[in-house]
CSV table of C-alpha atoms and ligand atoms in Angstrom, one decimal:
chain,number,residue,atom,x,y,z
A,1,MET,CA,-83.8,17.2,-85.1
A,2,THR,CA,-87.0,19.2,-84.9
A,3,THR,CA,-89.2,18.9,-81.8
A,4,VAL,CA,-92.1,21.0,-83.0
A,5,ARG,CA,-93.1,21.5,-86.7
A,6,ILE,CA,-96.3,23.4,-87.3
A,7,THR,CA,-97.7,23.9,-90.8
A,8,ASP,CA,-100.5,26.2,-91.9
A,9,LEU,CA,-102.4,25.9,-88.6
A,10,ALA,CA,-105.7,27.8,-88.5
A,11,LEU,CA,-108.2,27.7,-85.6
A,12,GLU,CA,-111.5,29.4,-85.0
A,13,PHE,CA,-113.5,29.9,-81.9
A,14,ALA,CA,-117.2,29.4,-82.5
A,15,GLY,CA,-119.9,31.8,-81.1
A,16,THR,CA,-122.1,34.6,-82.1
A,17,SER,CA,-119.0,36.5,-83.3
A,18,PRO,CA,-116.5,33.8,-84.4
A,19,VAL,CA,-112.8,34.6,-83.9
A,20,ARG,CA,-110.0,33.2,-86.1
A,21,ALA,CA,-107.3,33.1,-83.4
A,22,LEU,CA,-104.8,31.3,-85.6
A,23,ASP,CA,-104.7,32.2,-89.3
A,24,GLY,CA,-102.1,29.9,-90.8
A,25,VAL,CA,-99.2,29.4,-88.4
A,26,ASP,CA,-95.9,28.0,-89.6
A,27,LEU,CA,-93.3,27.4,-87.0
A,28,GLU,CA,-90.3,25.2,-86.3
A,29,VAL,CA,-88.6,24.6,-83.0
A,30,PRO,CA,-85.3,22.6,-83.1
A,31,GLU,CA,-84.7,20.1,-80.4
A,32,GLY,CA,-83.1,21.3,-77.2
A,33,THR,CA,-83.5,25.0,-78.0
A,34,ALA,CA,-85.5,27.7,-76.3
A,35,LEU,CA,-87.9,29.6,-78.6
A,36,ALA,CA,-89.8,32.6,-77.5
A,37,ILE,CA,-93.2,33.6,-78.9
A,38,VAL,CA,-93.8,37.3,-78.6
A,39,GLY,CA,-96.5,39.6,-79.8
A,40,GLU,CA,-99.2,41.9,-78.5
A,41,SER,CA,-102.1,40.7,-76.4
A,42,GLY,CA,-104.6,38.8,-78.5
A,43,SER,CA,-102.0,37.8,-81.2
A,44,GLY,CA,-102.7,34.1,-80.5
A,45,LYS,CA,-99.7,33.0,-78.4
A,46,SER,CA,-101.7,31.1,-75.8
A,47,THR,CA,-104.1,29.6,-78.3
A,48,LEU,CA,-101.1,28.3,-80.3
A,49,ALA,CA,-99.4,26.9,-77.1
A,50,SER,CA,-102.6,25.2,-76.0
A,51,THR,CA,-103.1,23.6,-79.4
A,52,ILE,CA,-99.6,22.1,-79.3
A,53,GLY,CA,-100.8,20.3,-76.1
A,54,ARG,CA,-104.2,19.7,-77.7
A,55,LEU,CA,-105.5,21.6,-74.7
A,56,HIS,CA,-107.5,24.1,-76.6
A,57,PRO,CA,-111.1,24.6,-75.5
A,58,ARG,CA,-114.0,22.7,-77.0
A,59,SER,CA,-115.3,25.8,-78.6
A,60,ALA,CA,-112.2,25.9,-80.8
A,61,ARG,CA,-112.3,24.3,-84.2
A,62,ILE,CA,-109.1,23.4,-86.1
A,63,VAL,CA,-109.8,24.7,-89.7
A,64,SER,CA,-106.5,23.5,-91.3
A,65,GLY,CA,-103.0,22.5,-90.6
A,66,GLU,CA,-100.8,20.1,-88.8
A,67,VAL,CA,-98.9,20.0,-85.5
A,68,LEU,CA,-96.0,17.5,-85.4
A,69,VAL,CA,-94.1,16.9,-82.2
A,70,HIS,CA,-91.2,14.5,-82.7
A,71,GLY,CA,-92.9,13.6,-86.0
A,72,GLU,CA,-96.2,12.6,-84.3
A,73,ASP,CA,-99.3,14.3,-85.5
A,74,VAL,CA,-100.7,15.7,-82.2
A,75,LEU,CA,-104.1,16.7,-83.6
A,76,SER,CA,-105.0,13.1,-84.7
A,77,LEU,CA,-103.6,11.1,-81.7
A,78,SER,CA,-106.0,8.6,-80.2
A,79,ASP,CA,-107.1,9.3,-76.6
A,80,ARG,CA,-104.6,6.8,-75.3
A,81,ALA,CA,-101.7,8.1,-77.4
A,82,LEU,CA,-102.6,11.6,-76.3
A,83,ARG,CA,-102.3,10.6,-72.6
A,84,VAL,CA,-98.9,9.1,-73.3
A,85,TYR,CA,-97.8,12.2,-75.2
A,86,ARG,CA,-98.9,14.4,-72.3
A,87,ARG,CA,-97.2,12.2,-69.7
A,88,ASP,CA,-94.0,11.4,-71.5
A,89,THR,CA,-93.3,14.4,-73.8
A,90,LEU,CA,-95.1,17.5,-72.7
A,91,ALA,CA,-95.2,19.7,-69.7
A,92,TYR,CA,-97.1,23.0,-69.4
A,93,VAL,CA,-96.7,25.9,-67.0
A,94,ALA,CA,-99.4,28.4,-67.1
A,95,GLN,CA,-99.4,32.1,-66.2
A,96,ASP,CA,-101.6,31.5,-63.2
A,97,PRO,CA,-99.6,29.2,-60.9
A,98,ILE,CA,-102.3,28.8,-58.2
A,99,GLY,CA,-104.9,27.8,-60.8
A,100,SER,CA,-102.6,25.2,-62.2
A,101,LEU,CA,-102.2,23.4,-58.9
A,102,ASP,CA,-104.8,21.2,-57.3
A,103,PRO,CA,-106.4,23.3,-54.5
A,104,THR,CA,-107.6,20.2,-52.6
A,105,MET,CA,-104.2,18.5,-52.2
A,106,ARG,CA,-101.1,19.4,-50.2
A,107,ILE,CA,-98.1,20.3,-52.4
A,108,GLY,CA,-96.1,17.3,-51.3
A,109,ASN,CA,-98.9,14.9,-52.2
A,110,GLN,CA,-99.2,16.5,-55.7
A,111,LEU,CA,-95.5,16.0,-56.2
A,112,LYS,CA,-95.7,12.4,-54.9
A,113,LEU,CA,-98.4,11.6,-57.4
A,114,ILE,CA,-96.4,12.9,-60.3
A,115,LEU,CA,-93.2,11.1,-59.2
A,116,ARG,CA,-95.1,7.9,-58.6
A,117,GLY,CA,-96.7,8.2,-62.0
A,118,ILE,CA,-93.3,8.1,-63.7
A,119,GLY,CA,-91.9,5.4,-61.5
A,120,ASP,CA,-89.5,7.8,-59.7
A,121,ASP,CA,-88.6,8.1,-56.0
A,122,CYS,CA,-91.5,9.9,-54.4
A,123,SER,CA,-90.2,10.1,-50.9
A,124,PRO,CA,-90.5,13.3,-48.8
A,125,ARG,CA,-86.7,13.6,-49.2
A,126,ARG,CA,-87.1,13.7,-53.0
A,127,GLN,CA,-89.9,16.2,-52.8
A,128,VAL,CA,-87.8,18.5,-50.7
A,129,GLU,CA,-84.9,18.1,-53.2
A,130,LEU,CA,-87.1,19.1,-56.1
A,131,LEU,CA,-88.5,22.2,-54.3
A,132,ASP,CA,-85.0,23.1,-53.2
A,133,GLY,CA,-83.9,22.9,-56.8
A,134,MET,CA,-86.3,25.7,-57.5
A,135,ARG,CA,-85.0,27.6,-54.5
A,136,VAL,CA,-88.2,27.2,-52.5
A,137,ALA,CA,-87.4,28.5,-49.0
A,138,ASP,CA,-88.1,26.0,-46.2
A,139,PRO,CA,-89.1,23.2,-48.7
A,140,ASP,CA,-90.1,20.7,-46.0
A,141,ARG,CA,-92.7,23.1,-44.6
A,142,VAL,CA,-94.0,24.1,-48.1
A,143,ARG,CA,-94.4,20.5,-49.1
A,144,ARG,CA,-97.0,20.2,-46.2
A,145,LEU,CA,-99.0,23.3,-47.3
A,146,TYR,CA,-102.0,23.7,-49.7
A,147,PRO,CA,-101.5,25.9,-52.8
A,148,HIS,CA,-103.6,28.7,-51.4
A,149,GLN,CA,-101.3,28.9,-48.4
A,150,VAL,CA,-98.3,30.0,-50.5
A,151,SER,CA,-97.5,33.2,-52.3
A,152,GLY,CA,-97.9,33.5,-56.1
A,153,GLY,CA,-94.2,33.5,-56.6
A,154,MET,CA,-93.8,30.4,-54.4
A,155,ALA,CA,-96.7,28.7,-56.2
A,156,GLN,CA,-95.0,29.4,-59.6
A,157,ARG,CA,-91.8,27.8,-58.4
A,158,VAL,CA,-93.8,24.8,-57.2
A,159,ALA,CA,-95.6,24.5,-60.6
A,160,ILE,CA,-92.2,24.7,-62.4
A,161,ALA,CA,-90.7,22.1,-60.1
A,162,MET,CA,-93.7,19.8,-60.8
A,163,ALA,CA,-93.3,20.3,-64.6
A,164,MET,CA,-89.6,19.8,-64.7
A,165,CYS,CA,-89.5,16.7,-62.4
A,166,ARG,CA,-91.0,14.7,-65.2
A,167,ARG,CA,-88.0,15.6,-67.4
A,168,PRO,CA,-90.3,16.6,-70.2
A,169,LYS,CA,-89.0,16.7,-73.8
A,170,LEU,CA,-91.0,19.8,-74.5
A,171,LEU,CA,-91.9,22.4,-71.9
A,172,ILE,CA,-94.5,25.1,-72.8
A,173,ALA,CA,-94.3,28.0,-70.4
A,174,ASP,CA,-97.1,30.6,-70.9
A,175,GLU,CA,-95.8,33.8,-69.3
A,176,PRO,CA,-94.7,31.9,-66.3
A,177,THR,CA,-93.0,34.8,-64.6
A,178,ALA,CA,-95.3,37.6,-65.5
A,179,ALA,CA,-96.8,37.7,-62.0
A,180,LEU,CA,-93.5,37.7,-60.1
A,181,ASP,CA,-91.6,40.6,-58.9
A,182,SER,CA,-88.4,41.5,-60.8
A,183,GLN,CA,-85.9,39.9,-58.5
A,184,VAL,CA,-87.8,36.6,-58.1
A,185,ARG,CA,-88.5,36.6,-61.9
A,186,GLU,CA,-84.8,36.8,-62.8
A,187,GLU,CA,-84.0,33.9,-60.4
A,188,VAL,CA,-86.9,31.7,-61.6
A,189,ILE,CA,-86.0,32.2,-65.2
A,190,ARG,CA,-82.4,31.4,-64.5
A,191,LEU,CA,-83.3,28.2,-62.7
A,192,LEU,CA,-85.8,27.1,-65.3
A,193,PHE,CA,-83.5,27.7,-68.2
A,194,ALA,CA,-80.6,25.9,-66.4
A,195,GLN,CA,-82.8,22.8,-65.7
A,196,ALA,CA,-84.1,22.8,-69.3
A,197,LYS,CA,-80.5,22.9,-70.6
A,198,GLU,CA,-79.4,20.2,-68.2
A,199,GLN,CA,-82.3,17.9,-69.2
A,200,GLY,CA,-82.1,18.7,-72.9
A,201,THR,CA,-85.7,20.0,-72.8
A,202,THR,CA,-87.0,22.0,-75.7
A,203,LEU,CA,-88.6,25.2,-74.4
A,204,LEU,CA,-91.4,27.2,-75.8
A,205,TRP,CA,-91.5,30.4,-73.9
A,206,LEU,CA,-94.5,32.8,-74.3
A,207,SER,CA,-93.6,36.3,-73.1
A,208,HIS,CA,-94.0,40.0,-73.3
A,209,ASP,CA,-90.7,40.5,-71.6
A,210,LEU,CA,-88.5,41.3,-74.7
A,211,PRO,CA,-85.2,42.0,-72.8
A,212,ALA,CA,-85.6,38.6,-71.0
A,213,VAL,CA,-86.3,36.9,-74.4
A,214,ALA,CA,-83.2,38.4,-76.0
A,215,ARG,CA,-81.1,37.4,-73.0
A,216,TRP,CA,-82.3,33.8,-72.4
A,217,CYS,CA,-83.9,32.4,-75.6
A,218,ASP,CA,-82.1,31.0,-78.7
A,219,ASP,CA,-84.8,31.9,-81.1
A,220,ALA,CA,-87.9,34.1,-81.3
A,221,ALA,CA,-91.1,34.0,-83.3
A,222,VAL,CA,-93.2,37.1,-83.6
A,223,MET,CA,-96.9,36.6,-83.8
A,224,TYR,CA,-99.5,39.0,-85.2
A,225,ALA,CA,-103.2,38.3,-85.8
A,226,GLY,CA,-102.7,34.6,-85.6
A,227,ARG,CA,-99.7,34.3,-87.8
A,228,VAL,CA,-95.9,34.1,-87.2
A,229,VAL,CA,-94.7,37.1,-89.1
A,230,GLU,CA,-91.0,36.5,-88.5
A,231,GLN,CA,-88.7,34.0,-86.8
A,232,GLY,CA,-85.0,33.7,-86.2
A,233,GLY,CA,-82.3,34.1,-83.6
A,234,ALA,CA,-83.8,35.9,-80.6
A,235,SER,CA,-81.2,38.7,-80.4
A,236,ALA,CA,-81.3,39.2,-84.2
A,237,VAL,CA,-85.1,39.3,-84.4
A,238,LEU,CA,-85.4,41.8,-81.5
A,239,GLY,CA,-82.2,43.7,-82.3
A,240,ARG,CA,-82.5,43.9,-86.1
A,241,PRO,CA,-86.1,43.0,-86.9
A,242,ALA,CA,-87.1,42.4,-90.5
A,243,HIS,CA,-90.9,42.6,-90.4
A,244,PRO,CA,-92.6,46.1,-89.9
A,245,TYR,CA,-94.6,44.7,-87.0
A,246,SER,CA,-91.5,43.2,-85.3
A,247,GLN,CA,-89.8,46.6,-85.8
A,248,ALA,CA,-92.7,48.4,-84.2
A,249,LEU,CA,-92.8,45.9,-81.3
A,250,ALA,CA,-89.1,46.1,-80.7
A,251,ALA,CA,-89.4,49.9,-80.6
A,252,THR,CA,-91.7,49.6,-77.6
A,253,ASP,CA,-89.0,47.8,-75.6
A,254,PRO,CA,-88.0,50.2,-72.7
A,255,SER,CA,-84.6,48.6,-72.5
A,256,ARG,CA,-83.7,49.8,-76.0
A,257,ALA,CA,-84.6,53.5,-75.3
A,258,ARG,CA,-81.8,55.9,-74.9
A,259,ARG,CA,-81.9,58.2,-71.8
A,260,GLY,CA,-84.3,61.1,-72.4
A,261,GLU,CA,-85.9,59.5,-75.5
A,262,ARG,CA,-89.6,59.0,-75.6
A,263,LEU,CA,-90.8,55.4,-75.9
A,264,THR,CA,-93.0,54.5,-78.8
A,265,SER,CA,-96.2,52.5,-78.8
A,266,ILE,CA,-97.8,51.0,-81.8
A,267,PRO,CA,-100.7,53.2,-82.9
A,268,GLY,CA,-104.1,51.5,-83.4
A,269,SER,CA,-105.0,48.0,-82.1
A,270,PRO,CA,-104.7,44.5,-83.6
A,271,PRO,CA,-107.6,43.2,-85.6
A,272,VAL,CA,-109.9,40.5,-84.4
A,273,LEU,CA,-110.3,38.3,-87.4
A,274,GLU,CA,-113.5,36.6,-88.3
A,275,GLY,CA,-112.1,34.6,-91.1
A,276,ALA,CA,-108.8,34.3,-93.0
A,277,SER,CA,-107.1,37.7,-93.5
A,278,ALA,CA,-107.3,38.7,-97.2
A,279,GLY,CA,-104.1,40.6,-97.2
A,280,CYS,CA,-101.5,41.5,-94.5
A,281,ALA,CA,-103.3,41.9,-91.2
A,282,PHE,CA,-100.8,44.5,-90.0
A,283,ALA,CA,-101.3,46.7,-93.1
A,284,ALA,CA,-103.8,49.1,-91.5
A,285,ARG,CA,-101.1,50.1,-88.8
A,286,CYS,CA,-98.0,49.8,-91.0
A,287,ALA,CA,-96.0,52.8,-92.0
A,288,HIS,CA,-94.6,50.9,-95.0
A,289,ARG,CA,-97.9,49.7,-96.5
A,290,ILE,CA,-98.8,50.0,-100.2
A,291,ASP,CA,-102.2,49.3,-101.7
A,292,LEU,CA,-101.2,45.8,-102.5
A,293,CYS,CA,-100.7,44.9,-98.8
A,294,HIS,CA,-104.4,45.1,-98.2
A,295,ALA,CA,-105.2,42.6,-101.0
A,296,VAL,CA,-102.3,40.1,-101.1
A,297,ARG,CA,-101.7,37.6,-98.4
A,298,PRO,CA,-98.0,37.7,-97.8
A,299,GLU,CA,-95.9,34.5,-98.1
A,300,PRO,CA,-92.7,33.9,-96.1
A,301,VAL,CA,-89.6,35.7,-97.5
A,302,GLY,CA,-85.9,35.1,-96.7
A,303,ALA,CA,-84.2,33.4,-93.8
A,304,ARG,CA,-86.5,35.1,-91.3
A,305,ARG,CA,-89.6,33.9,-93.2
A,306,SER,CA,-90.9,37.5,-92.9
A,307,LEU,CA,-94.5,37.8,-94.0
A,308,CYS,CA,-94.1,41.2,-95.7
A,309,LEU,CA,-94.5,42.0,-99.4
A,310,ARG,CA,-91.9,44.7,-99.0
A,311,SER,CA,-89.5,42.6,-96.9
A,312,PRO,CA,-86.1,43.4,-98.4
A,313,GLU,CA,-86.6,47.2,-98.5
A,314,VAL,CA,-88.2,47.3,-95.0
A,315,ALA,CA,-85.6,45.1,-93.4
A,316,SER,CA,-82.8,47.4,-94.6
A,317,GLN,CA,-84.4,50.4,-93.0
A,318,GLY,CA,-84.0,49.1,-89.5
A,319,THR,CA,-86.3,49.8,-86.6
A,320,MET,CA,-89.2,52.0,-87.6
A,321,GLN,CA,-90.3,54.9,-85.5
A,322,HIS,CA,-93.9,55.7,-85.5
A,323,GLU,CA,-94.4,59.4,-85.8
A,324,GLY,CA,-96.3,61.0,-82.9
A,325,ALA,CA,-96.7,57.7,-81.0
A,326,SER,CA,-95.7,57.6,-77.4
A,327,VAL,CA,-96.5,56.0,-74.0
B,1,ATP,N1,-111.9,30.6,-75.3
B,1,ATP,C1,-112.0,31.6,-76.2
B,1,ATP,N2,-113.1,31.9,-76.8
B,1,ATP,C2,-113.2,32.9,-77.8
B,1,ATP,N3,-112.2,33.6,-78.2
B,1,ATP,C3,-111.0,33.4,-77.6
B,1,ATP,C4,-110.8,32.4,-76.6
B,1,ATP,N4,-109.5,32.3,-76.2
B,1,ATP,C5,-108.9,33.3,-76.9
B,1,ATP,N5,-109.8,33.9,-77.8
B,1,ATP,C6,-109.4,35.0,-78.7
B,1,ATP,O1,-108.4,34.5,-79.6
B,1,ATP,C7,-107.5,35.5,-79.9
B,1,ATP,C8,-106.1,35.1,-79.4
B,1,ATP,O2,-106.1,35.0,-78.0
B,1,ATP,P1,-104.8,34.5,-77.1
B,1,ATP,O3,-105.3,34.3,-75.7
B,1,ATP,O4,-104.3,33.3,-77.8
B,1,ATP,O5,-103.8,35.7,-77.3
B,1,ATP,P2,-102.4,35.9,-76.5
B,1,ATP,O6,-101.4,36.3,-77.6
B,1,ATP,O7,-102.1,34.8,-75.7
B,1,ATP,O8,-102.7,37.2,-75.6
B,1,ATP,P3,-102.0,37.6,-74.2
B,1,ATP,O9,-100.7,38.2,-74.5
B,1,ATP,O10,-103.0,38.6,-73.7
B,1,ATP,O11,-102.0,36.4,-73.4
B,1,ATP,C9,-108.0,36.8,-79.2
B,1,ATP,O12,-108.7,37.5,-80.1
B,1,ATP,C10,-108.9,36.2,-78.1
B,1,ATP,O13,-109.9,37.1,-77.7
B,2,MG,MG1,-101.8,34.5,-73.6
């Protein structure tokens, strides 16, 4: 079974300088798996995630495409069906935990409302149990606090506890651990993935943390300039990337560097598209480009669905090193 199936999704932000944040995304997330979306800042990860929840801003216009979740077309749900979808299927954890909690309400009361909404036990004992499940220290005290009275790390655990207590079928986590220190991060990731596995929740994990992605996620999709340029098993995509952009991205991962070796960075910066990219959006930065790459829009090739005209040759060359690039 497939939980999420996205076909040719294109989205533009209106304004004096319009931005085509999604430029024809194709993505599949099998049920009960954890898929990471990786890619440089501005590649469209958050925009894609918010569109799956139909949470994208009003200034965004869907140009084309379809988002199916359990076969339902999310972009054309009625208001009522959308409320049911958000209540019964989807949970969303944002990068900014404090911002995602209601500042006017004690944490316990927020948990109570959610639990009552799904007809579950909403007693203080149950609230404590849920916070304890996310290893919140002194949960009975925390339940009586307001969000601004807890640390960022604590607020993120609370936000995850709130998301998971609804036993969502699909959890979208947008860099949920980026603001946490490394020890807390590891523990929160472990708890979240354990709960997702136990509940059979499909997980969409947006992250810049490539080692964590390789370690925890089943699959990975690499985004560049609003398209998924490659997808497949997480350790395969990051360990033996097929697309030149994935190769360049993987080479920036500090955990792959050997002692004494200089880390590479990707020269140049990603384009901000105003309309559909005519050719390959990565061509200007790609060491493998040929003239055709600027003119021909690449179509998916092979099991990884790599968007590269030169896919077979490039994939066999392994991780590309960018000459003279370092951080
Ligand atoms: N509300 C908005 N209005 C206009 N443009 C936007 C808006 N939100 C995002 N964008 C633009 O859309 C593109 C994709 O942004 P998005 O936030 O989805 O990237 P991202 O991959 O999540 O980046 P990051 O890793 O920094 O979180 C960027 O060019 C961004 O500037
Ligand atoms: Mg983002």
